Short mmCIF file of C-alpha atoms in Angstrom, two decimals:
data_model
loop_
_atom_site.label_atom_id
_atom_site.label_comp_id
_atom_site.label_asym_id
_atom_site.label_seq_id
_atom_site.Cartn_x
_atom_site.Cartn_y
_atom_site.Cartn_z
CA MET W 2 0.00 0.00 0.00
CA ARG W 3 2.25 2.80 -1.20
CA GLN W 4 -0.02 5.81 -1.05
CA SER W 5 -3.00 5.96 -3.40
CA LEU W 6 -1.51 3.89 -6.23
CA ARG W 7 -0.83 0.90 -4.00
CA LEU W 8 -4.21 1.25 -2.31
CA SER W 9 -6.00 1.48 -5.66
CA ALA W 10 -4.17 -1.55 -6.98
CA LEU W 11 -5.05 -3.66 -3.97
CA VAL W 12 -8.65 -2.49 -4.05
CA SER W 13 -9.07 -3.26 -7.72
CA ALA W 14 -7.45 -6.67 -7.47
CA ALA W 15 -9.66 -7.67 -4.60
CA ALA W 16 -12.95 -6.22 -5.85
CA LEU W 17 -14.06 -9.26 -7.82
CA LEU W 18 -13.03 -11.68 -5.07
CA LEU W 19 -14.86 -9.76 -2.35
CA SER W 20 -18.03 -9.14 -4.32
CA THR W 21 -18.21 -12.83 -5.17
CA ALA W 22 -17.58 -13.97 -1.61
CA VAL W 23 -20.04 -11.55 -0.09
CA GLY W 24 -22.64 -12.26 -2.73
CA CYS W 25 -22.78 -15.90 -1.71
CA GLY W 26 -24.58 -15.15 1.54
CA ASP W 27 -28.28 -14.54 1.90
CA SER W 28 -29.17 -11.14 3.32
CA ASP W 29 -32.34 -10.11 5.04
CA ASP W 30 -32.70 -6.31 5.05
CA SER W 31 -36.13 -6.25 6.68
CA SER W 32 -36.44 -4.97 10.23
CA GLY W 33 -38.56 -7.93 11.27
CA GLY W 34 -40.52 -5.73 13.66
CA SER W 35 -37.43 -4.94 15.73
CA GLY W 36 -37.60 -1.21 15.05
CA LEU W 37 -34.25 -1.32 13.25
CA GLU W 38 -33.84 -0.16 9.66
CA LYS W 39 -32.30 -3.55 8.85
CA ASP W 40 -31.79 -6.54 11.09
CA THR W 41 -28.99 -8.24 9.18
CA VAL W 42 -25.50 -6.74 9.16
CA THR W 43 -22.69 -8.20 7.06
CA VAL W 44 -19.21 -7.85 8.56
CA ALA W 45 -15.89 -8.45 6.80
CA ALA W 46 -13.42 -9.60 9.46
CA LEU W 47 -9.74 -10.44 9.73
CA PRO W 48 -8.51 -13.60 11.48
CA ILE W 49 -6.61 -11.67 14.14
CA ALA W 50 -6.94 -11.03 17.87
CA ASP W 51 -8.15 -7.47 17.21
CA ASP W 52 -11.55 -8.90 16.24
CA ALA W 53 -12.13 -11.03 19.34
CA ALA W 54 -15.07 -8.91 20.49
CA LEU W 55 -16.93 -9.62 17.26
CA TYR W 56 -16.84 -13.34 17.93
CA ILE W 57 -17.57 -12.90 21.62
CA ALA W 58 -20.65 -10.87 20.71
CA GLN W 59 -21.73 -13.60 18.33
CA LYS W 60 -21.12 -16.38 20.86
CA GLU W 61 -22.82 -14.56 23.73
CA LYS W 62 -25.80 -13.61 21.52
CA LEU W 63 -25.19 -9.91 22.17
CA PHE W 64 -26.19 -9.05 18.60
CA GLU W 65 -29.29 -11.18 18.91
CA LYS W 66 -30.31 -9.30 22.05
CA GLU W 67 -30.15 -6.09 20.01
CA GLY W 68 -32.38 -7.58 17.33
CA LEU W 69 -29.48 -8.11 14.93
CA LYS W 70 -28.25 -11.01 12.85
CA VAL W 71 -24.58 -10.67 11.94
CA GLN W 72 -23.04 -12.48 8.98
CA ILE W 73 -19.24 -12.68 9.14
CA LYS W 74 -17.19 -12.84 5.94
CA PRO W 75 -13.46 -13.56 6.47
CA VAL W 76 -10.87 -11.43 4.62
CA GLN W 77 -7.07 -11.44 4.81
CA GLN W 78 -6.55 -7.67 4.59
CA SER W 79 -9.08 -5.06 5.66
CA ILE W 80 -8.56 -2.96 2.55
CA GLN W 81 -9.69 -5.92 0.43
CA ALA W 82 -13.21 -5.24 1.67
CA ILE W 83 -13.34 -1.57 0.65
CA PRO W 84 -15.09 -2.18 -2.72
CA ALA W 85 -17.79 -4.28 -1.06
CA LEU W 86 -18.16 -1.70 1.73
CA VAL W 87 -18.61 1.15 -0.74
CA LYS W 88 -21.07 -0.92 -2.78
CA GLY W 89 -23.03 -1.90 0.31
CA ASP W 90 -22.45 -5.65 0.07
CA VAL W 91 -20.51 -5.35 3.33
CA ASN W 92 -21.82 -3.04 6.05
CA VAL W 93 -18.93 -3.12 8.53
CA ILE W 94 -15.24 -4.02 8.39
CA ALA W 95 -13.90 -5.46 11.64
CA GLY W 96 -10.21 -5.00 12.39
CA GLY W 97 -9.88 -2.27 9.78
CA ASN W 98 -6.58 -0.43 10.27
CA TYR W 99 -7.12 3.27 10.83
CA VAL W 100 -4.17 4.41 8.70
CA SER W 101 -5.44 2.93 5.44
CA PHE W 102 -9.04 3.96 6.03
CA LEU W 103 -8.26 7.52 7.09
CA GLN W 104 -6.19 7.80 3.92
CA ALA W 105 -9.07 6.37 1.88
CA ASP W 106 -11.40 8.92 3.46
CA ALA W 107 -8.99 11.76 2.66
CA LYS W 108 -8.74 10.62 -0.95
CA GLY W 109 -12.52 10.38 -1.32
CA THR W 110 -12.48 6.61 -1.85
CA LEU W 111 -15.10 6.39 0.90
CA LYS W 112 -16.67 8.54 3.60
CA LEU W 113 -15.54 6.82 6.76
CA SER W 114 -17.59 6.21 9.87
CA VAL W 115 -15.97 4.52 12.88
CA LEU W 116 -18.60 2.57 14.81
CA ALA W 117 -16.32 1.33 17.58
CA GLU W 118 -12.67 1.02 18.49
CA GLY W 119 -11.41 -2.52 18.10
CA ALA W 120 -7.84 -2.69 19.36
CA SER W 121 -5.14 -0.53 20.87
CA LEU W 122 -1.41 -1.14 20.99
CA THR W 123 0.00 -2.83 24.08
CA SER W 124 3.57 -3.58 25.11
CA HIS W 125 4.94 -6.53 23.10
CA MET W 126 1.71 -6.96 21.14
CA MET W 127 3.96 -6.34 18.14
CA ASP W 128 7.71 -6.97 18.23
CA VAL W 129 10.71 -6.40 15.99
CA LEU W 130 12.57 -9.71 15.80
CA VAL W 131 16.07 -10.51 14.57
CA MET W 132 18.11 -13.68 14.14
CA PRO W 133 19.94 -14.83 17.30
CA ASN W 134 23.35 -13.85 15.90
CA SER W 135 22.24 -10.44 14.66
CA LYS W 136 24.30 -7.41 15.60
CA VAL W 137 21.07 -5.46 16.18
CA ARG W 138 21.05 -4.99 19.95
CA ALA W 139 19.63 -1.51 20.35
CA LEU W 140 17.29 0.83 18.49
CA LYS W 141 20.25 2.74 17.03
CA ASP W 142 21.41 -0.48 15.36
CA LEU W 143 18.35 -0.42 13.08
CA GLU W 144 19.82 2.49 11.12
CA GLY W 145 20.85 1.18 7.72
CA LYS W 146 18.84 -2.00 8.19
CA THR W 147 15.82 -3.42 6.35
CA VAL W 148 12.71 -4.27 8.36
CA ALA W 149 9.82 -6.36 7.06
CA VAL W 150 6.30 -5.01 7.64
CA ASN W 151 2.99 -6.42 6.48
CA LEU W 152 2.04 -3.27 4.55
CA LEU W 153 4.12 -0.23 3.65
CA ASN W 154 3.27 3.20 5.07
CA ASN W 155 0.92 1.74 7.63
CA ILE W 156 0.47 1.36 11.38
CA GLN W 157 3.64 -0.72 11.82
CA SER W 158 6.11 1.70 10.25
CA LEU W 159 4.12 4.64 11.63
CA THR W 160 4.43 3.52 15.25
CA LEU W 161 7.96 2.13 14.95
CA ASN W 162 9.18 5.40 13.45
CA ALA W 163 7.65 7.23 16.41
CA ILE W 164 9.57 4.95 18.80
CA LEU W 165 12.80 5.49 16.84
CA LYS W 166 12.42 9.27 16.80
CA ALA W 167 11.65 9.34 20.53
CA ASN W 168 14.98 7.56 21.09
CA ASN W 169 17.00 9.85 18.81
CA VAL W 170 17.28 7.30 15.99
CA ASP W 171 17.11 8.52 12.40
CA ALA W 172 14.01 6.75 11.10
CA SER W 173 14.80 7.81 7.53
CA LYS W 174 17.76 5.42 7.63
CA VAL W 175 15.49 2.41 8.19
CA THR W 176 14.21 0.70 5.05
CA TYR W 177 10.84 -1.03 5.15
CA ARG W 178 9.96 -3.94 2.90
CA ALA W 179 6.45 -5.34 2.47
CA VAL W 180 6.37 -9.02 3.41
CA PRO W 181 3.15 -10.85 4.37
CA PHE W 182 3.17 -12.04 7.97
CA PRO W 183 3.24 -15.77 7.07
CA GLN W 184 6.39 -15.23 4.95
CA MET W 185 8.35 -13.09 7.40
CA ALA W 186 10.22 -15.88 9.19
CA THR W 187 11.46 -17.27 5.89
CA ALA W 188 12.59 -13.83 4.72
CA LEU W 189 14.48 -13.34 7.99
CA GLN W 190 16.11 -16.77 7.80
CA LYS W 191 17.24 -16.21 4.21
CA GLY W 192 18.69 -12.82 5.04
CA ASP W 193 16.32 -10.98 2.71
CA VAL W 194 15.62 -8.61 5.61
CA ASP W 195 17.55 -7.75 8.76
CA ALA W 196 14.52 -7.76 11.03
CA ILE W 197 10.80 -8.49 10.97
CA HIS W 198 8.01 -6.48 12.54
CA ALA W 199 5.63 -9.28 13.50
CA VAL W 200 2.48 -10.05 15.48
CA GLU W 201 1.21 -13.25 17.05
CA PRO W 202 1.16 -16.08 16.19
CA PHE W 203 4.05 -15.20 13.87
CA THR W 204 6.32 -13.84 16.61
CA SER W 205 6.06 -17.07 18.62
CA GLY W 206 6.54 -19.07 15.43
CA ALA W 207 9.76 -17.24 14.50
CA GLU W 208 11.10 -17.49 18.03
CA LYS W 209 10.43 -21.23 18.11
CA SER W 210 11.60 -22.16 14.61
CA LEU W 211 14.54 -19.75 14.22
CA GLY W 212 15.49 -18.85 17.75
CA ALA W 213 14.66 -15.28 16.78
CA ARG W 214 14.94 -12.74 19.58
CA VAL W 215 13.10 -9.52 20.35
CA ALA W 216 15.13 -6.45 19.40
CA VAL W 217 12.38 -3.85 19.93
CA ASP W 218 9.15 -3.84 21.87
CA ALA W 219 7.04 -2.29 19.11
CA GLY W 220 4.29 -1.43 21.56
CA SER W 221 6.51 0.64 23.83
CA GLU W 222 6.27 4.36 24.55
CA PRO W 223 5.44 6.77 23.03
CA VAL W 224 2.89 4.64 21.15
CA THR W 225 1.54 2.43 23.95
CA ASN W 226 -2.28 2.43 23.90
CA THR W 227 -2.42 4.01 20.46
CA PRO W 228 -5.61 2.90 18.64
CA ILE W 229 -4.71 0.65 15.73
CA ALA W 230 -7.93 -0.91 14.40
CA GLY W 231 -11.67 -0.64 14.66
CA TYR W 232 -15.15 -1.47 13.38
CA LEU W 233 -15.49 0.68 10.31
CA SER W 234 -18.44 1.59 8.11
CA THR W 235 -19.50 4.45 5.86
CA GLN W 236 -21.31 7.67 6.61
CA ASP W 237 -24.00 6.67 4.12
CA PHE W 238 -24.69 3.45 6.04
CA VAL W 239 -25.02 5.14 9.44
CA LYS W 240 -27.12 7.93 7.97
CA ASP W 241 -29.54 5.48 6.37
CA ASN W 242 -29.45 3.00 9.28
CA PRO W 243 -28.82 4.97 12.49
CA LYS W 244 -30.73 2.59 14.78
CA THR W 245 -29.02 -0.46 13.26
CA ALA W 246 -25.60 1.17 13.60
CA ALA W 247 -26.36 2.07 17.23
CA ALA W 248 -27.50 -1.48 18.01
CA PHE W 249 -24.30 -2.90 16.48
CA GLN W 250 -22.22 -0.43 18.46
CA ARG W 251 -23.91 -1.32 21.75
CA ALA W 252 -23.29 -5.03 21.21
CA ILE W 253 -19.63 -4.47 20.33
CA PHE W 254 -19.07 -2.17 23.30
CA LYS W 255 -20.46 -4.88 25.62
CA ALA W 256 -18.23 -7.50 23.96
CA GLN W 257 -15.19 -5.20 24.22
CA GLU W 258 -15.84 -4.85 27.95
CA ILE W 259 -15.89 -8.65 28.23
CA ALA W 260 -12.67 -8.97 26.22
CA SER W 261 -10.86 -6.34 28.29
CA SER W 262 -11.93 -7.77 31.66
CA ASP W 263 -11.89 -11.54 31.03
CA ARG W 264 -8.91 -12.84 29.09
CA LYS W 265 -10.25 -16.41 29.22
CA ARG W 266 -13.22 -15.41 27.07
CA VAL W 267 -10.81 -14.12 24.43
CA GLU W 268 -8.71 -17.28 24.62
CA GLN W 269 -11.83 -19.37 24.05
CA VAL W 270 -12.82 -17.65 20.80
CA LEU W 271 -9.39 -17.12 19.23
CA PRO W 272 -8.95 -20.74 18.03
CA THR W 273 -12.42 -20.64 16.42
CA TYR W 274 -11.50 -18.05 13.79
CA THR W 275 -7.68 -17.74 13.74
CA LYS W 276 -4.75 -20.12 13.34
CA ILE W 277 -3.86 -19.49 16.97
CA ASP W 278 -4.29 -22.73 18.89
CA ALA W 279 -5.46 -22.96 22.48
CA LYS W 280 -1.94 -23.25 23.95
CA VAL W 281 -0.66 -20.18 22.11
CA ALA W 282 -3.85 -18.28 22.92
CA GLY W 283 -3.07 -18.75 26.59
CA VAL W 284 0.31 -17.01 26.44
CA ILE W 285 0.25 -14.42 23.65
CA THR W 286 0.14 -10.70 24.34
CA LEU W 287 -3.30 -9.36 23.51
CA PRO W 288 -4.17 -5.87 22.31
CA GLY W 289 -6.20 -3.49 24.41
CA TYR W 290 -9.96 -3.63 23.83
CA PRO W 291 -11.43 -0.11 24.29
CA SER W 292 -15.14 -0.08 25.08
CA SER W 293 -15.92 3.46 23.95
CA LEU W 294 -15.16 5.88 21.14
CA ASN W 295 -12.69 8.49 22.30
CA THR W 296 -11.76 11.50 20.20
CA THR W 297 -8.56 12.15 22.16
CA ARG W 298 -7.31 8.61 21.58
CA MET W 299 -8.14 8.73 17.88
CA GLN W 300 -6.43 12.09 17.57
CA ARG W 301 -3.15 10.33 18.43
CA VAL W 302 -3.39 8.34 15.20
CA VAL W 303 -4.17 11.46 13.17
CA ASP W 304 -1.25 13.37 14.71
CA LEU W 305 1.16 10.53 13.94
CA MET W 306 -0.09 10.39 10.34
CA ILE W 307 0.21 14.16 9.89
CA SER W 308 3.75 14.07 11.28
CA ALA W 309 4.69 11.22 8.93
CA GLY W 310 3.16 12.91 5.89
CA LEU W 311 0.48 10.23 5.47
CA LEU W 312 -2.27 12.84 5.83
CA LYS W 313 -2.12 16.41 4.59
CA GLU W 314 -5.06 17.72 6.60
CA LYS W 315 -6.68 16.71 9.85
CA PRO W 316 -10.02 14.97 9.30
CA ASP W 317 -13.16 16.00 11.18
CA LEU W 318 -13.24 13.27 13.83
CA LYS W 319 -16.62 14.48 15.11
CA THR W 320 -18.06 13.48 11.74
CA ILE W 321 -16.06 10.25 11.45
CA LEU W 322 -16.71 8.87 14.95
CA PHE W 323 -20.28 7.58 15.05
CA GLN W 324 -22.35 8.99 17.89
CA PRO W 325 -25.95 7.70 18.12
CA ALA W 326 -28.74 10.20 18.54
CA SER W 327 -29.79 10.42 22.18
#
């Protein structure tokens, strides 16, 4: 995702795949007497820990209690679902990374509405790993090195650059290379990159298979608790379906509260939709699960993006953050 060209290429390549996948499910748009504009919401979701609340809400029938039926459509990258979201075949994207979607909003690709925060960055939720014999021992050692990230110009490089700058390291001397998470360990082993910026279960996998060690806690200050992903929709959807959007938000907020207060509930759902098995689920570092929409928190993401040149102007967060009518 290198600015608009990379985003457009990914969106175009995925459009046919997403529209076909989403089109396979039946959709009931009637309110069924519930008072909602529509009682079926289709959600595109990533198989990552960020989306735990979605599956908790489904398991605990929190959507059902709000009069909603939620259909979940798995995707591998949140931006793959943008064409279906714009078209209306998908109503919500779970685990959507704020960087890509704020950029899409700025470019006019969509008019973004954030229904709920999904995940915030915690210490060691993401780590920069190196081979055991690597000379990278401190942040300064990353200067002149190549680091693998899942997507270019996104939350990983954005937050790592902030950590580097806070520790007087020249971030411009670090080269980022796009490598999908499942391929990172191989790239590190072959020497194609000097370090990998990974998340679970890929960090544990690299540590176990390669003896890789943590060089940088990529969730450390000054980016700890920075919002990284959420439940994203469009302003058209919330305008046309305000009661439905509010019902979805209430269910997710309740599920986020469960996820943040009861780790066991998260561990129980993770193996049902990710490749994280029960043993790994019991030891991995989880993200934070905010249970409200907070303008101050979201402003941190915007400020980082402005500083990095990923946004030219500050968006109107009051318009973007969905607030139900009282």
